[in-house]
Amino acid sequence: MRIVFRFAKKTAGQRNVFNAVRKMVLASGLPFEPAKVNANWPRLSYGPAPAQGQRAEKEYLDVYLHKSVVAEEVRRALLAAAPIGLEITSVVRVPYPLPSVQNLAAAARYRIQGDFASLGAGRKLEEFVNEARIDIVRRAENGLACITDAKPYILSAKTAAPDEVVLTLQSVQNKWVKPEWIVASWLGMEVPAEEEAFSVDGITVTRECLLWKDSQGLFHPI
């Protein structure tokens, strides 16, 4: 079963979402398949998780069951065991041979909000991403820099409002770049190499959804 959910509000004990949803499945009474690493745990596929500091409108969980259960029954069982703040938006049966959500995710769409003019944006994001190269400079404290061309990762960019842009990024050879890094490059900033949780002051990043890619190269929300 593929579960789409969100946390309306996370408590301090729910920072590790995978642990929270694993406890939910354990308490649900569903006939789950055991995980390979620990037969007492359910077999689950979660993710890709939003990066630290990002909000997420949708998160995804595949629950493997060893016998058929209708989707509505799965929904009721999970809701009865769900932690405070977790909302389930959909429960859909997925045929066993199809890729897990972890392997299916090929791109992500982000909504980024902030006062971009005051942050130093001299042109629209669409114009910036049309450049031949989009260099992200990650610099270490010792001065050494790693420069990544983010161009191959960018599927689209759109200015939805003066204080809001929508950026869709794809995975390239199973690697991702963070939208915060692209915004930093747009604003003429470098990214500290040691700060994995780096973000641009004054912006918020919300991952709207993950997308999968069909055989024609078209992307669709999961």
PDB file of C-alpha atoms in Angstrom:
ATOM      1  CA  MET A   1       0.000   0.000   0.000  1.00  0.00           C
ATOM      2  CA  ARG A   2       1.229   3.489  -0.839  1.00  0.00           C
ATOM      3  CA  ILE A   3       0.440   6.028   1.856  1.00  0.00           C
ATOM      4  CA  VAL A   4       0.593   9.771   1.225  1.00  0.00           C
ATOM      5  CA  PHE A   5       0.636  11.767   4.443  1.00  0.00           C
ATOM      6  CA  ARG A   6       1.744  15.015   6.040  1.00  0.00           C
ATOM      7  CA  PHE A   7       2.507  16.296   9.490  1.00  0.00           C
ATOM      8  CA  ALA A   8       0.337  19.315  10.226  1.00  0.00           C
ATOM      9  CA  LYS A   9       2.729  19.963  13.106  1.00  0.00           C
ATOM     10  CA  LYS A  10       5.708  17.942  14.261  1.00  0.00           C
ATOM     11  CA  THR A  11       6.511  17.577  17.936  1.00  0.00           C
ATOM     12  CA  ALA A  12      10.066  17.314  19.238  1.00  0.00           C
ATOM     13  CA  GLY A  13       9.687  13.525  19.290  1.00  0.00           C
ATOM     14  CA  GLN A  14       8.699  13.352  15.632  1.00  0.00           C
ATOM     15  CA  ARG A  15      11.808  14.833  14.004  1.00  0.00           C
ATOM     16  CA  ASN A  16      12.691  11.344  12.799  1.00  0.00           C
ATOM     17  CA  VAL A  17       9.679  10.728  10.573  1.00  0.00           C
ATOM     18  CA  PHE A  18      10.697   7.191   9.615  1.00  0.00           C
ATOM     19  CA  ASN A  19      10.739   6.092  13.255  1.00  0.00           C
ATOM     20  CA  ALA A  20       7.350   7.732  13.794  1.00  0.00           C
ATOM     21  CA  VAL A  21       5.674   5.987  10.862  1.00  0.00           C
ATOM     22  CA  ARG A  22       7.322   2.653  11.715  1.00  0.00           C
ATOM     23  CA  LYS A  23       5.834   2.842  15.206  1.00  0.00           C
ATOM     24  CA  MET A  24       2.471   3.678  13.604  1.00  0.00           C
ATOM     25  CA  VAL A  25       2.557   0.603  11.370  1.00  0.00           C
ATOM     26  CA  LEU A  26       3.688  -1.609  14.275  1.00  0.00           C
ATOM     27  CA  ALA A  27       0.758  -0.422  16.378  1.00  0.00           C
ATOM     28  CA  SER A  28      -1.796  -0.644  13.557  1.00  0.00           C
ATOM     29  CA  GLY A  29      -2.272  -4.421  13.663  1.00  0.00           C
ATOM     30  CA  LEU A  30      -1.880  -4.672   9.887  1.00  0.00           C
ATOM     31  CA  PRO A  31      -0.438  -7.929   8.476  1.00  0.00           C
ATOM     32  CA  PHE A  32       2.877  -6.406   7.434  1.00  0.00           C
ATOM     33  CA  GLU A  33       5.799  -8.244   5.899  1.00  0.00           C
ATOM     34  CA  PRO A  34       8.840  -8.318   8.191  1.00  0.00           C
ATOM     35  CA  ALA A  35      11.849  -6.171   7.374  1.00  0.00           C
ATOM     36  CA  LYS A  36      14.985  -7.995   6.286  1.00  0.00           C
ATOM     37  CA  VAL A  37      17.166  -6.280   8.890  1.00  0.00           C
ATOM     38  CA  ASN A  38      14.808  -7.046  11.787  1.00  0.00           C
ATOM     39  CA  ALA A  39      11.896  -9.489  11.568  1.00  0.00           C
ATOM     40  CA  ASN A  40      10.098  -7.577  14.347  1.00  0.00           C
ATOM     41  CA  TRP A  41       9.880  -4.450  12.213  1.00  0.00           C
ATOM     42  CA  PRO A  42       7.567  -3.889   9.218  1.00  0.00           C
ATOM     43  CA  ARG A  43       8.984  -3.768   5.720  1.00  0.00           C
ATOM     44  CA  LEU A  44       8.636  -0.153   4.615  1.00  0.00           C
ATOM     45  CA  SER A  45       9.906   2.182   1.912  1.00  0.00           C
ATOM     46  CA  TYR A  46       9.944   5.852   2.888  1.00  0.00           C
ATOM     47  CA  GLY A  47      11.089   8.897   1.074  1.00  0.00           C
ATOM     48  CA  PRO A  48      12.998  10.539  -0.273  1.00  0.00           C
ATOM     49  CA  ALA A  49      12.644  12.637   2.860  1.00  0.00           C
ATOM     50  CA  PRO A  50      12.539  16.437   2.658  1.00  0.00           C
ATOM     51  CA  ALA A  51      15.844  18.036   3.577  1.00  0.00           C
ATOM     52  CA  GLN A  52      16.392  19.547   6.995  1.00  0.00           C
ATOM     53  CA  GLY A  53      14.657  22.894   7.247  1.00  0.00           C
ATOM     54  CA  GLN A  54      12.217  22.187   4.420  1.00  0.00           C
ATOM     55  CA  ARG A  55       8.483  21.852   4.840  1.00  0.00           C
ATOM     56  CA  ALA A  56       6.619  19.116   2.990  1.00  0.00           C
ATOM     57  CA  GLU A  57       3.022  19.157   1.788  1.00  0.00           C
ATOM     58  CA  LYS A  58       3.276  15.435   1.019  1.00  0.00           C
ATOM     59  CA  GLU A  59       5.393  12.612   2.386  1.00  0.00           C
ATOM     60  CA  TYR A  60       5.301   9.048   1.139  1.00  0.00           C
ATOM     61  CA  LEU A  61       5.374   5.583   2.650  1.00  0.00           C
ATOM     62  CA  ASP A  62       5.068   2.131   1.075  1.00  0.00           C
ATOM     63  CA  VAL A  63       3.822  -0.543   3.476  1.00  0.00           C
ATOM     64  CA  TYR A  64       4.332  -4.163   2.373  1.00  0.00           C
ATOM     65  CA  LEU A  65       1.519  -6.517   3.451  1.00  0.00           C
ATOM     66  CA  HIS A  66       1.598 -10.316   3.237  1.00  0.00           C
ATOM     67  CA  LYS A  67      -2.138 -10.590   2.604  1.00  0.00           C
ATOM     68  CA  SER A  68      -4.702  -8.487   0.779  1.00  0.00           C
ATOM     69  CA  VAL A  69      -6.354  -5.699   2.779  1.00  0.00           C
ATOM     70  CA  VAL A  70      -8.665  -3.083   1.249  1.00  0.00           C
ATOM     71  CA  ALA A  71      -7.338   0.462   1.188  1.00  0.00           C
ATOM     72  CA  GLU A  72     -10.020   1.907   3.469  1.00  0.00           C
ATOM     73  CA  GLU A  73      -9.267  -0.696   6.131  1.00  0.00           C
ATOM     74  CA  VAL A  74      -5.578   0.188   5.933  1.00  0.00           C
ATOM     75  CA  ARG A  75      -6.438   3.869   6.290  1.00  0.00           C
ATOM     76  CA  ARG A  76      -8.577   3.257   9.407  1.00  0.00           C
ATOM     77  CA  ALA A  77      -5.928   1.081  11.031  1.00  0.00           C
ATOM     78  CA  LEU A  78      -3.161   3.602  10.447  1.00  0.00           C
ATOM     79  CA  LEU A  79      -5.248   6.568  11.586  1.00  0.00           C
ATOM     80  CA  ALA A  80      -6.068   4.754  14.837  1.00  0.00           C
ATOM     81  CA  ALA A  81      -2.326   4.377  15.508  1.00  0.00           C
ATOM     82  CA  ALA A  82      -1.090   7.654  13.983  1.00  0.00           C
ATOM     83  CA  PRO A  83       1.008  10.077  16.061  1.00  0.00           C
ATOM     84  CA  ILE A  84      -0.445  13.478  16.891  1.00  0.00           C
ATOM     85  CA  GLY A  85      -0.361  15.797  13.901  1.00  0.00           C
ATOM     86  CA  LEU A  86      -0.067  13.140  11.181  1.00  0.00           C
ATOM     87  CA  GLU A  87      -2.725  13.408   8.476  1.00  0.00           C
ATOM     88  CA  ILE A  88      -3.241  10.714   5.824  1.00  0.00           C
ATOM     89  CA  THR A  89      -4.285  12.143   2.465  1.00  0.00           C
ATOM     90  CA  SER A  90      -4.458   8.934   0.417  1.00  0.00           C
ATOM     91  CA  VAL A  91      -4.040   5.173   0.607  1.00  0.00           C
ATOM     92  CA  VAL A  92      -3.653   3.342  -2.700  1.00  0.00           C
ATOM     93  CA  ARG A  93      -2.921  -0.290  -3.468  1.00  0.00           C
ATOM     94  CA  VAL A  94       0.239  -0.652  -5.569  1.00  0.00           C
ATOM     95  CA  PRO A  95       1.022  -3.962  -7.346  1.00  0.00           C
ATOM     96  CA  TYR A  96       3.950  -5.693  -5.651  1.00  0.00           C
ATOM     97  CA  PRO A  97       6.312  -5.787  -8.692  1.00  0.00           C
ATOM     98  CA  LEU A  98       6.216  -2.007  -9.249  1.00  0.00           C
ATOM     99  CA  PRO A  99       9.050   0.205  -7.946  1.00  0.00           C
ATOM    100  CA  SER A 100       8.941   1.422  -4.363  1.00  0.00           C
ATOM    101  CA  VAL A 101       8.361   5.106  -3.779  1.00  0.00           C
ATOM    102  CA  GLN A 102      12.056   5.440  -2.906  1.00  0.00           C
ATOM    103  CA  ASN A 103      13.059   4.136  -6.340  1.00  0.00           C
ATOM    104  CA  LEU A 104      10.190   5.769  -8.228  1.00  0.00           C
ATOM    105  CA  ALA A 105      10.893   9.381  -7.251  1.00  0.00           C
ATOM    106  CA  ALA A 106      12.670  11.097 -10.143  1.00  0.00           C
ATOM    107  CA  ALA A 107      11.991  14.768  -9.424  1.00  0.00           C
ATOM    108  CA  ALA A 108      10.535  17.135  -6.828  1.00  0.00           C
ATOM    109  CA  ARG A 109       8.585  20.375  -7.066  1.00  0.00           C
ATOM    110  CA  TYR A 110       9.331  23.134  -4.542  1.00  0.00           C
ATOM    111  CA  ARG A 111       7.560  26.364  -3.626  1.00  0.00           C
ATOM    112  CA  ILE A 112      10.039  28.974  -2.388  1.00  0.00           C
ATOM    113  CA  GLN A 113       8.850  32.177  -0.714  1.00  0.00           C
ATOM    114  CA  GLY A 114      10.728  35.302   0.281  1.00  0.00           C
ATOM    115  CA  ASP A 115      11.268  38.983  -0.483  1.00  0.00           C
ATOM    116  CA  PHE A 116      13.621  38.262  -3.367  1.00  0.00           C
ATOM    117  CA  ALA A 117      14.028  41.886  -4.423  1.00  0.00           C
ATOM    118  CA  SER A 118      15.399  42.880  -1.012  1.00  0.00           C
ATOM    119  CA  LEU A 119      17.583  39.767  -1.009  1.00  0.00           C
ATOM    120  CA  GLY A 120      19.333  40.993  -4.153  1.00  0.00           C
ATOM    121  CA  ALA A 121      17.628  39.240  -7.061  1.00  0.00           C
ATOM    122  CA  GLY A 122      18.391  41.407 -10.077  1.00  0.00           C
ATOM    123  CA  ARG A 123      16.326  39.354 -12.517  1.00  0.00           C
ATOM    124  CA  LYS A 124      13.638  36.707 -12.549  1.00  0.00           C
ATOM    125  CA  LEU A 125      14.541  33.130 -11.688  1.00  0.00           C
ATOM    126  CA  GLU A 126      13.414  32.013 -15.176  1.00  0.00           C
ATOM    127  CA  GLU A 127      16.019  34.250 -16.765  1.00  0.00           C
ATOM    128  CA  PHE A 128      18.729  33.008 -14.411  1.00  0.00           C
ATOM    129  CA  VAL A 129      18.107  29.297 -15.104  1.00  0.00           C
ATOM    130  CA  ASN A 130      18.193  29.916 -18.871  1.00  0.00           C
ATOM    131  CA  GLU A 131      21.931  30.534 -18.639  1.00  0.00           C
ATOM    132  CA  ALA A 132      24.191  27.904 -20.222  1.00  0.00           C
ATOM    133  CA  ARG A 133      25.587  27.017 -16.775  1.00  0.00           C
ATOM    134  CA  ILE A 134      24.175  27.397 -13.284  1.00  0.00           C
ATOM    135  CA  ASP A 135      27.205  27.239 -11.026  1.00  0.00           C
ATOM    136  CA  ILE A 136      26.746  26.424  -7.356  1.00  0.00           C
ATOM    137  CA  VAL A 137      29.861  27.329  -5.379  1.00  0.00           C
ATOM    138  CA  ARG A 138      30.339  25.404  -2.125  1.00  0.00           C
ATOM    139  CA  ARG A 139      33.337  26.775  -0.269  1.00  0.00           C
ATOM    140  CA  ALA A 140      35.092  25.239   2.718  1.00  0.00           C
ATOM    141  CA  GLU A 141      36.566  27.210   5.597  1.00  0.00           C
ATOM    142  CA  ASN A 142      40.058  26.664   4.196  1.00  0.00           C
ATOM    143  CA  GLY A 143      39.033  28.451   0.998  1.00  0.00           C
ATOM    144  CA  LEU A 144      38.797  25.418  -1.259  1.00  0.00           C
ATOM    145  CA  ALA A 145      35.675  25.434  -3.426  1.00  0.00           C
ATOM    146  CA  CYS A 146      33.600  22.774  -5.150  1.00  0.00           C
ATOM    147  CA  ILE A 147      31.684  24.080  -8.169  1.00  0.00           C
ATOM    148  CA  THR A 148      28.657  22.143  -9.426  1.00  0.00           C
ATOM    149  CA  ASP A 149      26.750  22.934 -12.605  1.00  0.00           C
ATOM    150  CA  ALA A 150      23.107  22.642 -11.526  1.00  0.00           C
ATOM    151  CA  LYS A 151      21.756  23.076 -15.058  1.00  0.00           C
ATOM    152  CA  PRO A 152      21.100  19.328 -15.655  1.00  0.00           C
ATOM    153  CA  TYR A 153      19.040  19.145 -12.453  1.00  0.00           C
ATOM    154  CA  ILE A 154      16.625  21.966 -13.317  1.00  0.00           C
ATOM    155  CA  LEU A 155      13.425  20.942 -15.102  1.00  0.00           C
ATOM    156  CA  SER A 156      11.542  24.219 -14.749  1.00  0.00           C
ATOM    157  CA  ALA A 157      11.385  27.507 -12.883  1.00  0.00           C
ATOM    158  CA  LYS A 158       8.432  29.845 -12.611  1.00  0.00           C
ATOM    159  CA  THR A 159       7.753  33.124 -10.817  1.00  0.00           C
ATOM    160  CA  ALA A 160       4.303  32.623  -9.311  1.00  0.00           C
ATOM    161  CA  ALA A 161       4.276  35.980  -7.489  1.00  0.00           C
ATOM    162  CA  PRO A 162       6.816  38.691  -6.607  1.00  0.00           C
ATOM    163  CA  ASP A 163       7.565  36.819  -3.380  1.00  0.00           C
ATOM    164  CA  GLU A 164       7.100  33.233  -4.621  1.00  0.00           C
ATOM    165  CA  VAL A 165       8.843  30.986  -7.155  1.00  0.00           C
ATOM    166  CA  VAL A 166       8.227  27.349  -8.095  1.00  0.00           C
ATOM    167  CA  LEU A 167      11.259  25.221  -8.910  1.00  0.00           C
ATOM    168  CA  THR A 168      11.184  21.639 -10.204  1.00  0.00           C
ATOM    169  CA  LEU A 169      14.404  19.648  -9.855  1.00  0.00           C
ATOM    170  CA  GLN A 170      15.220  16.158 -11.079  1.00  0.00           C
ATOM    171  CA  SER A 171      17.611  13.550  -9.793  1.00  0.00           C
ATOM    172  CA  VAL A 172      20.690  12.997 -11.990  1.00  0.00           C
ATOM    173  CA  GLN A 173      22.444   9.642 -11.575  1.00  0.00           C
ATOM    174  CA  ASN A 174      20.698   9.255  -8.207  1.00  0.00           C
ATOM    175  CA  LYS A 175      22.035  12.603  -6.997  1.00  0.00           C
ATOM    176  CA  TRP A 176      20.005  15.665  -6.014  1.00  0.00           C
ATOM    177  CA  VAL A 177      20.777  19.332  -5.558  1.00  0.00           C
ATOM    178  CA  LYS A 178      18.948  21.405  -2.986  1.00  0.00           C
ATOM    179  CA  PRO A 179      16.693  24.258  -4.138  1.00  0.00           C
ATOM    180  CA  GLU A 180      18.316  26.428  -1.446  1.00  0.00           C
ATOM    181  CA  TRP A 181      21.632  26.104  -3.300  1.00  0.00           C
ATOM    182  CA  ILE A 182      20.091  27.286  -6.574  1.00  0.00           C
ATOM    183  CA  VAL A 183      18.436  30.236  -4.855  1.00  0.00           C
ATOM    184  CA  ALA A 184      21.792  31.125  -3.304  1.00  0.00           C
ATOM    185  CA  SER A 185      23.443  31.066  -6.738  1.00  0.00           C
ATOM    186  CA  TRP A 186      20.610  33.186  -8.157  1.00  0.00           C
ATOM    187  CA  LEU A 187      21.250  35.758  -5.419  1.00  0.00           C
ATOM    188  CA  GLY A 188      25.015  35.723  -5.990  1.00  0.00           C
ATOM    189  CA  MET A 189      25.828  33.831  -2.793  1.00  0.00           C
ATOM    190  CA  GLU A 190      28.196  30.968  -2.059  1.00  0.00           C
ATOM    191  CA  VAL A 191      27.179  27.946   0.026  1.00  0.00           C
ATOM    192  CA  PRO A 192      29.319  27.029   3.059  1.00  0.00           C
ATOM    193  CA  ALA A 193      30.504  23.496   2.335  1.00  0.00           C
ATOM    194  CA  GLU A 194      30.317  22.438   5.977  1.00  0.00           C
ATOM    195  CA  GLU A 195      26.677  23.483   6.510  1.00  0.00           C
ATOM    196  CA  GLU A 196      24.421  20.625   5.419  1.00  0.00           C
ATOM    197  CA  ALA A 197      21.402  22.495   6.785  1.00  0.00           C
ATOM    198  CA  PHE A 198      22.286  25.692   4.887  1.00  0.00           C
ATOM    199  CA  SER A 199      19.437  27.901   3.765  1.00  0.00           C
ATOM    200  CA  VAL A 200      19.153  31.486   2.619  1.00  0.00           C
ATOM    201  CA  ASP A 201      17.995  33.774   5.418  1.00  0.00           C
ATOM    202  CA  GLY A 202      14.546  35.139   4.711  1.00  0.00           C
ATOM    203  CA  ILE A 203      13.206  32.307   2.522  1.00  0.00           C
ATOM    204  CA  THR A 204      11.014  29.298   3.223  1.00  0.00           C
ATOM    205  CA  VAL A 205      11.113  26.135   1.107  1.00  0.00           C
ATOM    206  CA  THR A 206       8.119  23.815   0.811  1.00  0.00           C
ATOM    207  CA  ARG A 207       8.321  20.573  -1.137  1.00  0.00           C
ATOM    208  CA  GLU A 208       4.960  20.334  -2.849  1.00  0.00           C
ATOM    209  CA  CYS A 209       5.315  16.803  -4.225  1.00  0.00           C
ATOM    210  CA  LEU A 210       7.559  14.146  -5.695  1.00  0.00           C
ATOM    211  CA  LEU A 211       7.258  13.153  -9.357  1.00  0.00           C
ATOM    212  CA  TRP A 212       7.900   9.981 -11.352  1.00  0.00           C
ATOM    213  CA  LYS A 213       9.078   9.755 -14.952  1.00  0.00           C
ATOM    214  CA  ASP A 214       7.277   7.675 -17.586  1.00  0.00           C
ATOM    215  CA  SER A 215       8.773   5.921 -20.606  1.00  0.00           C
ATOM    216  CA  GLN A 216       8.131   9.010 -22.756  1.00  0.00           C
ATOM    217  CA  GLY A 217      10.199  11.195 -20.430  1.00  0.00           C
ATOM    218  CA  LEU A 218       7.182  12.976 -18.970  1.00  0.00           C
ATOM    219  CA  PHE A 219       6.903  13.696 -15.244  1.00  0.00           C
ATOM    220  CA  HIS A 220       3.817  13.037 -13.099  1.00  0.00           C
ATOM    221  CA  PRO A 221       3.078  13.649  -9.392  1.00  0.00           C
ATOM    222  CA  ILE A 222       3.306  10.501  -7.288  1.00  0.00           C
TER     223      ILE A 222
END
